[in-house]
Coordinates of C-alpha atoms in Angstrom, one line a residue:
M1 CA 155.5 75.2 68.1
D2 CA 154.6 78.1 69.9
D3 CA 157.0 80.2 67.6
L4 CA 155.7 78.4 64.5
L5 CA 152.0 79.6 65.5
K6 CA 153.2 82.8 65.6
N7 CA 154.6 82.5 62.2
P8 CA 152.0 84.3 60.2
T9 CA 153.4 82.4 56.9
F10 CA 153.2 79.4 58.5
V11 CA 149.9 79.8 59.7
L12 CA 148.7 80.7 56.6
F13 CA 149.8 77.5 54.6
G14 CA 148.9 75.5 57.5
I15 CA 145.3 76.7 57.1
L16 CA 145.5 76.0 53.5
F17 CA 146.6 72.5 54.0
A18 CA 144.2 71.5 56.7
G19 CA 141.3 73.2 54.8
L20 CA 142.0 71.3 51.7
L21 CA 142.1 68.0 53.6
L22 CA 138.7 68.6 55.2
G23 CA 137.4 69.9 51.8
N24 CA 138.3 66.4 50.0
I25 CA 136.5 64.5 52.6
K26 CA 133.3 63.2 50.9
I27 CA 129.9 62.3 52.8
G28 CA 127.3 60.8 50.4
G29 CA 129.0 62.1 47.3
L30 CA 129.1 65.7 48.9
S31 CA 132.3 67.5 49.8
L32 CA 133.3 70.9 51.0
G33 CA 136.1 71.6 48.1
S34 CA 138.0 74.7 48.6
S35 CA 135.5 76.1 51.4
G36 CA 136.7 73.7 53.7
V37 CA 139.6 76.4 54.1
L38 CA 137.3 79.2 55.5
F39 CA 136.1 76.2 58.4
V40 CA 139.5 75.6 59.6
A41 CA 140.5 79.5 59.6
L42 CA 137.5 80.3 61.4
V43 CA 138.6 78.0 64.4
A44 CA 142.3 79.2 63.7
G45 CA 140.7 82.9 63.9
H46 CA 138.8 82.1 67.1
F47 CA 142.2 80.7 68.9
G48 CA 143.7 83.9 68.0
L49 CA 146.0 83.1 65.2
H50 CA 147.1 85.5 62.5
V51 CA 147.8 85.4 58.9
P52 CA 149.8 87.7 56.5
D53 CA 148.5 91.2 56.6
G54 CA 147.1 92.5 53.0
I55 CA 146.6 88.9 51.4
S56 CA 142.7 89.7 51.0
G57 CA 143.1 92.7 48.9
M58 CA 145.7 90.4 46.4
A59 CA 143.4 87.3 46.5
T60 CA 140.2 89.4 45.7
A61 CA 141.7 90.7 42.9
L62 CA 143.6 87.6 41.3
F63 CA 140.4 85.5 42.2
V64 CA 137.8 88.0 40.5
Y65 CA 140.1 88.9 37.2
C66 CA 140.7 85.1 36.8
V67 CA 136.9 84.6 37.1
G68 CA 136.3 87.6 34.7
L69 CA 138.3 86.0 31.9
S70 CA 136.9 82.9 32.3
V71 CA 133.5 84.2 31.4
G72 CA 134.1 87.6 29.3
N73 CA 133.8 86.0 25.8
R74 CA 130.4 84.6 26.9
F75 CA 129.0 87.8 29.3
F76 CA 128.3 90.2 26.5
G77 CA 126.7 87.5 24.2
S78 CA 124.5 86.8 26.6
L79 CA 123.2 90.4 27.4
V80 CA 123.1 91.7 24.0
Q81 CA 120.4 88.8 22.8
A82 CA 117.3 90.1 22.8
G83 CA 114.6 88.9 25.4
N84 CA 117.8 86.8 26.6
K85 CA 115.4 84.3 29.3
L86 CA 118.4 83.2 30.9
A87 CA 119.9 86.4 32.0
L88 CA 116.5 87.6 32.9
L89 CA 115.9 84.1 35.4
A90 CA 119.5 85.1 36.5
I91 CA 118.3 88.9 37.3
I92 CA 114.6 87.1 38.9
V93 CA 116.8 84.8 41.4
V94 CA 119.4 86.9 42.7
S95 CA 117.2 90.2 42.8
L96 CA 114.8 88.0 45.3
A97 CA 117.4 86.3 47.2
A98 CA 118.7 89.9 47.9
A99 CA 115.1 91.1 48.6
I100 CA 114.6 88.1 50.9
T101 CA 117.9 89.3 52.7
I102 CA 116.9 92.6 53.5
G103 CA 113.4 91.7 54.6
L104 CA 114.4 89.0 57.1
C105 CA 117.2 90.5 58.4
Y106 CA 115.8 93.8 59.1
A107 CA 112.7 92.1 61.2
C108 CA 115.4 89.6 62.6
G109 CA 117.7 92.6 63.6
I110 CA 120.5 90.9 62.1
D111 CA 123.7 93.2 61.4
P112 CA 124.5 94.2 58.2
G113 CA 127.7 92.9 58.0
V114 CA 126.3 89.7 58.9
A115 CA 123.3 90.2 56.6
A116 CA 125.5 90.6 53.5
G117 CA 127.9 87.7 54.4
M118 CA 124.7 85.6 54.3
F119 CA 123.6 86.7 51.2
A120 CA 126.8 85.9 49.9
G121 CA 127.2 82.8 51.7
A122 CA 123.4 81.7 50.7
C123 CA 124.4 82.2 47.0
T124 CA 127.7 80.5 47.3
S125 CA 129.3 83.9 45.8
T126 CA 133.3 84.6 47.0
P127 CA 133.3 87.5 44.9
A128 CA 129.9 89.2 46.6
L129 CA 131.3 88.1 49.8
A130 CA 134.6 90.1 49.0
A131 CA 132.7 93.3 47.6
A132 CA 130.7 93.3 51.3
A133 CA 133.9 92.7 53.1
E134 CA 135.4 95.8 51.5
A135 CA 132.3 98.0 52.1
M136 CA 132.3 96.6 55.7
H137 CA 136.1 97.7 55.9
N138 CA 136.8 94.1 56.5
S139 CA 134.7 93.6 59.6
G140 CA 134.3 90.2 60.7
S141 CA 131.1 90.1 61.0
V142 CA 130.7 89.8 57.2
N143 CA 132.6 86.5 57.0
I144 CA 130.7 85.1 60.1
G145 CA 127.5 85.4 58.0
Y146 CA 129.3 83.9 54.9
G147 CA 130.4 80.9 57.1
I148 CA 127.1 80.0 58.7
A149 CA 124.9 80.6 55.4
Y150 CA 127.4 78.8 53.1
P151 CA 126.9 75.0 54.1
F152 CA 123.2 75.1 53.1
G153 CA 124.0 77.1 50.1
V154 CA 126.2 74.2 48.8
V155 CA 124.3 71.7 49.9
G156 CA 120.8 73.4 49.3
V157 CA 121.2 73.7 45.7
V158 CA 122.8 70.3 44.6
L159 CA 120.0 68.8 46.7
F160 CA 117.5 71.1 44.7
V161 CA 118.7 70.0 41.6
Q162 CA 118.8 65.7 42.4
I163 CA 115.5 66.2 44.2
L164 CA 113.5 67.9 41.8
P165 CA 113.5 65.7 38.9
R166 CA 112.6 62.9 41.4
I167 CA 109.4 64.8 42.4
L168 CA 108.3 65.4 38.9
K169 CA 109.2 61.6 38.1
T170 CA 111.4 62.9 35.5
D171 CA 114.3 60.8 34.3
I172 CA 116.6 63.5 33.1
S173 CA 119.3 60.6 31.5
Q174 CA 116.7 59.6 29.5
D175 CA 114.9 62.8 28.6
A176 CA 118.3 64.3 27.4
V177 CA 117.5 63.3 23.9
T178 CA 114.0 64.8 23.3
V179 CA 114.5 67.8 25.4
D180 CA 117.6 69.0 24.7
P181 CA 118.0 71.5 21.7
H182 CA 121.5 72.2 22.2
K183 CA 122.8 68.3 21.7
D184 CA 124.3 67.9 18.4
P185 CA 124.0 70.2 15.7
K186 CA 126.9 72.4 16.9
K187 CA 129.1 69.8 17.7
I188 CA 132.2 70.1 15.7
I189 CA 133.0 66.5 14.1
S190 CA 134.6 65.5 10.6
R191 CA 132.8 63.5 8.0
L192 CA 133.4 61.9 4.6
V193 CA 131.9 63.6 1.7
S194 CA 131.9 62.1 -2.0
I195 CA 132.1 64.8 -4.3
T196 CA 129.1 64.0 -7.3
N197 CA 128.5 67.6 -8.3
E198 CA 129.4 67.6 -11.7
Q199 CA 129.9 71.4 -12.0
L200 CA 133.0 70.9 -9.9
F201 CA 134.5 68.0 -11.5
G202 CA 138.3 69.2 -12.8
Q203 CA 138.2 72.2 -10.4
A204 CA 141.1 73.1 -8.0
I205 CA 140.1 72.7 -4.5
D206 CA 142.3 75.5 -3.3
T207 CA 141.3 77.9 -5.6
H208 CA 137.2 77.3 -6.3
D209 CA 134.8 80.0 -5.0
V210 CA 132.9 77.2 -3.4
T211 CA 135.4 76.6 -1.2
D212 CA 135.4 80.3 0.0
R213 CA 132.1 80.3 0.5
M214 CA 132.1 77.1 2.8
A215 CA 131.4 77.2 6.8
C216 CA 133.2 74.1 6.9
R217 CA 136.8 73.0 6.3
M218 CA 138.4 70.6 3.7
T219 CA 141.4 68.9 5.3
R220 CA 142.3 65.3 3.9
I221 CA 141.7 63.5 0.7
V222 CA 141.6 59.7 0.2
K223 CA 144.4 58.4 -1.7
N224 CA 145.7 55.1 -2.0
D225 CA 142.8 53.5 0.2
R226 CA 144.1 56.0 3.2
L227 CA 143.4 59.7 4.0
V228 CA 146.3 62.2 3.5
P229 CA 146.5 66.1 3.7
L230 CA 145.3 68.2 1.2
S231 CA 148.0 69.5 -1.3
P232 CA 148.0 72.5 -3.5
G233 CA 147.0 71.3 -6.9
D234 CA 144.2 68.7 -5.6
R235 CA 140.8 68.6 -7.5
F236 CA 137.6 67.5 -7.4
E237 CA 136.8 64.3 -9.6
P238 CA 133.9 62.2 -9.8
D239 CA 133.8 60.1 -6.4
T240 CA 136.6 61.9 -4.7
K241 CA 136.3 61.6 -1.1
I242 CA 137.0 64.8 1.0
L243 CA 137.4 65.1 4.8
L244 CA 135.1 68.0 6.0
V245 CA 135.4 69.3 9.8
G246 CA 133.0 71.5 11.1
A247 CA 129.8 71.7 13.3
R248 CA 127.2 68.6 12.5
E249 CA 124.4 71.1 11.1
D250 CA 127.0 73.0 8.6
I251 CA 128.7 69.7 7.5
E252 CA 125.0 68.3 6.7
R253 CA 124.3 71.7 4.8
E254 CA 127.4 71.8 2.7
A255 CA 127.5 68.3 1.7
L256 CA 124.1 68.5 -0.1
M257 CA 126.4 70.8 -2.2
L258 CA 129.2 68.7 -2.6
G259 CA 128.0 65.0 -2.7
V260 CA 126.8 62.3 -0.7
L261 CA 128.1 61.6 2.9
Q262 CA 129.9 58.7 3.6
D263 CA 130.6 56.6 6.6
H264 CA 133.8 54.4 5.5
N265 CA 136.5 54.7 7.6
Y266 CA 140.4 55.3 6.1
P267 CA 143.4 55.3 7.7
R268 CA 145.6 58.4 8.8
N269 CA 148.5 59.6 10.1
S270 CA 147.4 62.2 12.6
E271 CA 150.3 61.9 14.9
R272 CA 152.7 63.5 12.4
E273 CA 150.2 65.3 9.8
R274 CA 148.2 67.3 12.6
T275 CA 149.5 69.7 15.0
E276 CA 149.0 72.8 17.2
V277 CA 150.6 76.4 16.1
I278 CA 150.9 79.3 17.9
A279 CA 150.6 82.5 15.7
L280 CA 153.0 85.2 17.0
K281 CA 154.4 86.8 13.9
K282 CA 152.7 90.2 13.4
K283 CA 153.4 90.5 9.2
F284 CA 150.7 86.7 9.7
C285 CA 148.5 88.1 12.2
G286 CA 145.8 90.4 11.2
H287 CA 145.1 88.5 7.8
T288 CA 142.1 86.5 6.9
L289 CA 142.2 83.1 5.9
R290 CA 140.7 84.2 2.5
E291 CA 143.9 86.6 2.1
L292 CA 146.3 84.2 3.9
R293 CA 145.9 81.0 1.1
T294 CA 147.6 78.8 3.6
L295 CA 147.1 75.6 1.0
Q296 CA 148.5 77.2 -1.7
K297 CA 151.3 78.8 -0.4
Y298 CA 152.1 76.8 2.7
G299 CA 150.5 73.3 1.9
I300 CA 148.5 73.3 4.8
T301 CA 144.9 73.4 6.2
I302 CA 144.1 75.5 9.4
S303 CA 141.0 73.3 10.6
R304 CA 140.3 74.7 13.9
I305 CA 141.5 77.9 15.7
S306 CA 141.7 78.1 19.8
R307 CA 140.9 81.6 20.8
L308 CA 140.9 82.9 24.6
G309 CA 140.0 79.4 25.5
F310 CA 137.0 78.8 22.8
S311 CA 137.9 76.4 19.9
F312 CA 136.0 77.2 16.6
V313 CA 135.8 76.4 13.0
P314 CA 137.2 79.6 11.2
T315 CA 135.6 80.4 7.8
P316 CA 137.6 81.7 4.9
D317 CA 136.4 85.6 6.7
T318 CA 137.9 84.9 10.1
T319 CA 141.0 86.9 10.6
I320 CA 144.2 85.3 12.7
I321 CA 145.2 87.4 15.8
R322 CA 148.0 87.5 17.5
N323 CA 148.4 84.1 20.1
D324 CA 145.7 82.2 18.4
I325 CA 146.5 78.4 18.5
L326 CA 146.1 76.9 15.3
T327 CA 145.4 73.1 14.6
V328 CA 147.2 72.7 11.5
V329 CA 146.8 69.6 9.0
G330 CA 149.3 68.9 6.5
E331 CA 152.4 66.9 5.5
P332 CA 155.3 67.4 8.5
A333 CA 157.6 69.3 6.3
N334 CA 154.9 71.5 5.4
I335 CA 154.1 71.9 8.8
E336 CA 157.7 72.8 9.8
A337 CA 158.0 75.5 7.4
F338 CA 154.4 77.1 8.3
K339 CA 155.6 77.2 12.1
K340 CA 158.6 79.2 10.8
A341 CA 156.4 81.5 8.9
V342 CA 154.2 82.1 12.0
G343 CA 157.1 82.4 14.6
H344 CA 155.9 79.4 16.3
R345 CA 157.3 78.7 19.8
S346 CA 156.4 75.2 21.1
T347 CA 156.7 77.2 24.7
A348 CA 154.6 79.6 24.3
I349 CA 151.1 77.9 23.5
N350 CA 150.9 77.0 27.1
A351 CA 152.6 80.2 28.5
T352 CA 151.0 83.0 30.5
D353 CA 151.6 86.7 30.0
I354 CA 152.8 87.7 33.3
L355 CA 152.9 91.5 31.3
S356 CA 149.2 91.0 30.7
L357 CA 148.6 89.6 34.0
A358 CA 150.2 92.1 36.3
G359 CA 148.6 95.0 33.8
G360 CA 144.9 93.8 33.9
I361 CA 144.7 93.4 37.5
A362 CA 146.3 96.5 37.8
L363 CA 143.9 98.6 35.4
G364 CA 141.1 96.5 37.4
I365 CA 142.4 97.9 40.9
L366 CA 142.5 101.6 39.4
L367 CA 138.7 101.3 38.1
G368 CA 137.6 100.1 41.3
S369 CA 139.4 103.0 43.4
L370 CA 137.7 105.4 41.1
K371 CA 134.4 107.1 43.0
F372 CA 131.3 107.5 40.8
S373 CA 128.6 110.0 42.1
F374 CA 125.2 110.4 41.6
G375 CA 124.4 113.9 42.3
T376 CA 124.4 113.5 45.8
D377 CA 126.9 113.8 49.0
S378 CA 127.2 109.6 48.8
S379 CA 129.6 108.0 46.1
F380 CA 130.1 104.7 44.9
S381 CA 133.4 102.4 43.6
L382 CA 133.7 99.4 42.4
G383 CA 136.3 98.4 44.6
M384 CA 139.1 95.3 44.7
A385 CA 136.3 93.0 43.5
G386 CA 134.2 95.1 40.9
G387 CA 137.2 96.9 39.1
P388 CA 139.1 93.5 38.2
L389 CA 136.1 91.6 37.0
I390 CA 135.1 94.6 34.9
V391 CA 138.3 94.6 33.3
A392 CA 138.6 91.2 32.9
L393 CA 135.4 90.5 31.3
I394 CA 136.3 93.5 28.8
L395 CA 139.5 91.8 27.9
G396 CA 137.6 88.3 27.6
H397 CA 135.1 89.9 25.3
F398 CA 137.5 91.7 23.1
G399 CA 140.8 89.8 23.4
H400 CA 143.0 92.5 24.2
V401 CA 143.1 96.4 25.2
G402 CA 146.3 97.7 23.7
P403 CA 149.5 95.1 24.6
I404 CA 147.6 93.8 27.6
V405 CA 146.0 90.4 26.4
G406 CA 142.8 88.7 28.0
Y407 CA 144.4 85.1 27.9
I408 CA 145.7 83.1 30.5
P409 CA 146.0 79.2 29.6
R410 CA 143.0 77.2 31.1
P411 CA 145.2 74.9 33.5
T412 CA 147.1 78.2 34.6
R413 CA 144.2 80.5 35.0
T414 CA 142.4 77.5 36.8
L415 CA 145.2 77.1 39.6
L416 CA 145.6 81.2 40.1
M417 CA 141.5 81.3 40.4
E418 CA 141.6 78.5 42.7
F419 CA 145.0 80.0 44.8
G420 CA 143.4 83.5 45.1
L421 CA 140.3 81.9 46.5
I422 CA 141.7 79.9 49.3
L423 CA 143.8 82.8 50.1
F424 CA 140.9 85.1 50.7
L425 CA 139.0 82.5 52.5
A426 CA 141.9 81.7 54.8
W427 CA 142.0 85.2 55.4
A428 CA 138.3 86.2 55.6
G429 CA 138.0 83.0 58.1
V430 CA 140.8 83.9 60.3
A431 CA 139.3 87.8 60.5
G432 CA 135.5 86.4 61.5
G433 CA 136.9 83.8 63.9
A434 CA 137.3 86.2 66.8
E435 CA 133.9 86.8 67.0
L436 CA 132.2 83.6 65.8
V437 CA 131.0 82.2 69.1
S438 CA 129.8 85.4 70.4
T439 CA 127.3 85.8 67.1
L440 CA 126.3 82.1 67.1
E441 CA 125.4 82.3 70.8
K442 CA 123.7 85.7 70.2
S443 CA 121.6 84.5 67.2
G444 CA 123.0 81.5 65.4
L445 CA 119.8 79.8 64.5
S446 CA 118.0 82.5 63.2
I447 CA 121.1 83.2 61.0
F448 CA 121.1 79.7 59.6
L449 CA 117.2 79.5 59.1
V450 CA 117.1 83.2 57.3
G451 CA 120.2 81.5 54.9
V452 CA 118.2 78.6 54.6
A453 CA 115.5 81.0 53.1
I454 CA 117.7 82.9 51.0
T455 CA 118.9 79.7 49.4
F456 CA 115.8 77.9 48.8
I457 CA 112.8 80.5 48.1
P458 CA 114.4 81.9 45.0
M459 CA 115.4 78.6 43.4
L460 CA 111.6 77.4 44.3
V461 CA 110.3 80.8 42.6
G462 CA 113.0 80.2 39.7
Y463 CA 111.9 77.1 38.9
F464 CA 108.4 78.3 38.0
V465 CA 109.5 81.4 36.5
A466 CA 111.5 79.2 34.2
T467 CA 109.4 76.5 32.8
K468 CA 106.0 78.5 33.4
L469 CA 106.8 81.9 32.4
L470 CA 109.8 81.5 30.0
K471 CA 108.8 78.0 28.9
L472 CA 112.1 76.5 29.4
N473 CA 112.6 73.1 29.6
L474 CA 113.4 71.0 32.6
L475 CA 117.2 70.7 32.3
E476 CA 117.6 74.0 30.9
A477 CA 115.7 75.7 33.9
L478 CA 118.4 73.2 36.5
G479 CA 121.2 75.0 34.3
G480 CA 119.9 77.9 34.5
I481 CA 119.2 78.0 38.5
C482 CA 122.5 76.6 38.7
G483 CA 124.0 80.0 37.3
S484 CA 121.9 81.8 38.8
M485 CA 123.2 80.6 42.3
T486 CA 126.7 80.5 40.7
S487 CA 126.6 77.1 42.1
T488 CA 129.6 75.0 40.2
P489 CA 128.9 71.7 42.2
A490 CA 125.1 71.7 41.7
L491 CA 126.0 71.9 37.7
G492 CA 128.4 68.8 38.0
A493 CA 125.1 67.0 40.0
I494 CA 123.4 67.5 36.8
T495 CA 126.0 66.5 34.2
S496 CA 127.2 63.4 35.9
K497 CA 123.7 62.2 35.4
T498 CA 123.3 63.4 31.5
D499 CA 125.1 63.6 28.4
A500 CA 122.9 66.3 27.2
H501 CA 124.3 70.2 26.8
S502 CA 121.7 72.3 27.8
P503 CA 122.2 72.3 31.6
V504 CA 125.9 73.9 30.7
V505 CA 124.7 76.4 28.2
S506 CA 122.1 77.9 30.3
Y507 CA 124.6 77.6 33.3
A508 CA 127.3 79.6 31.1
T509 CA 124.9 82.3 30.2
A510 CA 123.1 82.8 33.5
Y511 CA 126.5 82.8 35.7
P512 CA 127.9 85.9 34.6
A513 CA 125.0 88.0 34.8
A514 CA 124.3 86.5 38.4
L515 CA 128.0 87.0 39.5
I516 CA 128.0 90.7 38.7
L517 CA 124.3 91.4 40.1
M518 CA 125.9 89.7 43.3
T519 CA 128.7 92.1 43.7
V520 CA 126.7 94.9 43.4
F521 CA 123.8 93.8 46.0
A522 CA 126.1 93.0 48.5
K523 CA 126.7 96.5 48.7
I524 CA 122.9 97.8 48.4
I525 CA 122.0 95.2 51.4
I526 CA 124.9 96.7 53.7
S527 CA 123.3 100.4 52.6
S528 CA 119.7 99.3 53.2
L529 CA 120.3 98.0 56.3
S530 CA 122.6 100.3 57.9

């Protein structure tokens, strides 16, 4: 056993195993999750155990890169919207948390590294922890501050979003329909419409200009009392019944032009007549659906496209790009022919482009190493946390930069992100464990109370700003606060009690802005207190 404990690789995976076991323990419905690794690592570090050198940089880059890819397709869109209330909420909450950290830590004489770690822990931001650790040259003080402030950072946000509705005597499960503006209009559904517009009678469905103007997709037609895929030559006739796929609001609008919506259910063979196909051939990609005329040429209809993990209903002007996953409806023989035309490979749908993964992280590390000067003797760099994050956000937004594709299938991305996170937490805990006892003896209670203030005060102020000044409803405000505090567990506490979409939309809008700001403020806190 002594020999094993001197083996850094064994120690690393032992910490991961024990930490994840600890994280799976639930008390009152709450658990530490991946953060259990940090607390086991702190104990291991206190007893002088070591993990392999160099894992912190790799883990940090891997984690923040996958985080950036996961939110990149929403980040820039949320920022360019004029007067975006949720982005403003994130700015207010994070800025206030940073200001409280600087003020209280200065008054209490708390070490800059510990202060930055407290800020990251109180806001449950691992990228901020990574940025602070890098700025302090991997000093263990950052990890100690994070370890002390993090528990209330997790529990405090969860309790806040659960207790606040009770104080306000509001049942969010009952109020979801009345206060949630995002609940139904954009949801993708399929509805049957009976054609009654006489101007369409006799016209071919696949060539009529009305099809080219629609925001929905026509995929099936009723023949012999069953829904079958559309085929070339099908025409609009009196009482022809067509299946529309699209957003609820788009279907309701288009149906007014076509005829009358129907609720009758007809049998269909979705298992053989619908499948997912990945577009790989260059001669097929780069063209719009209007140009491809897939129904005429291949006898199939593309009802949905999944791009960079986001699914949407295409329009005739939608351009197919490489690695798009197409939901195809058609006869089995036509689907097989279409697969060959686009270069489909079944293994490619869930495959990860290792070349792009390595190239994207390498570009991020390169960007993070660049020094930016502000006209003074001091310089600033994005570091191992900021560089890969910025590159990933750009790739997630634009889809690719040259040959580097900004897409990793969600299961793989989640695994890599989680693995990078627990590797970093294991290193951070071991690095800080050696100084844990002495720091707690010196100022443990004051650090904990300051951490509570950093977590609680910004949330309370954020709620009043969101509801009174920004005029957000309760669900939007709670989702925005979860995003501003980068607290996924707290969002889970909300969504477990309501089917409303607005908390998730608010979280997704506020989260990216908060993520970037926390990474920047972590370094500002250190420079302000040094």
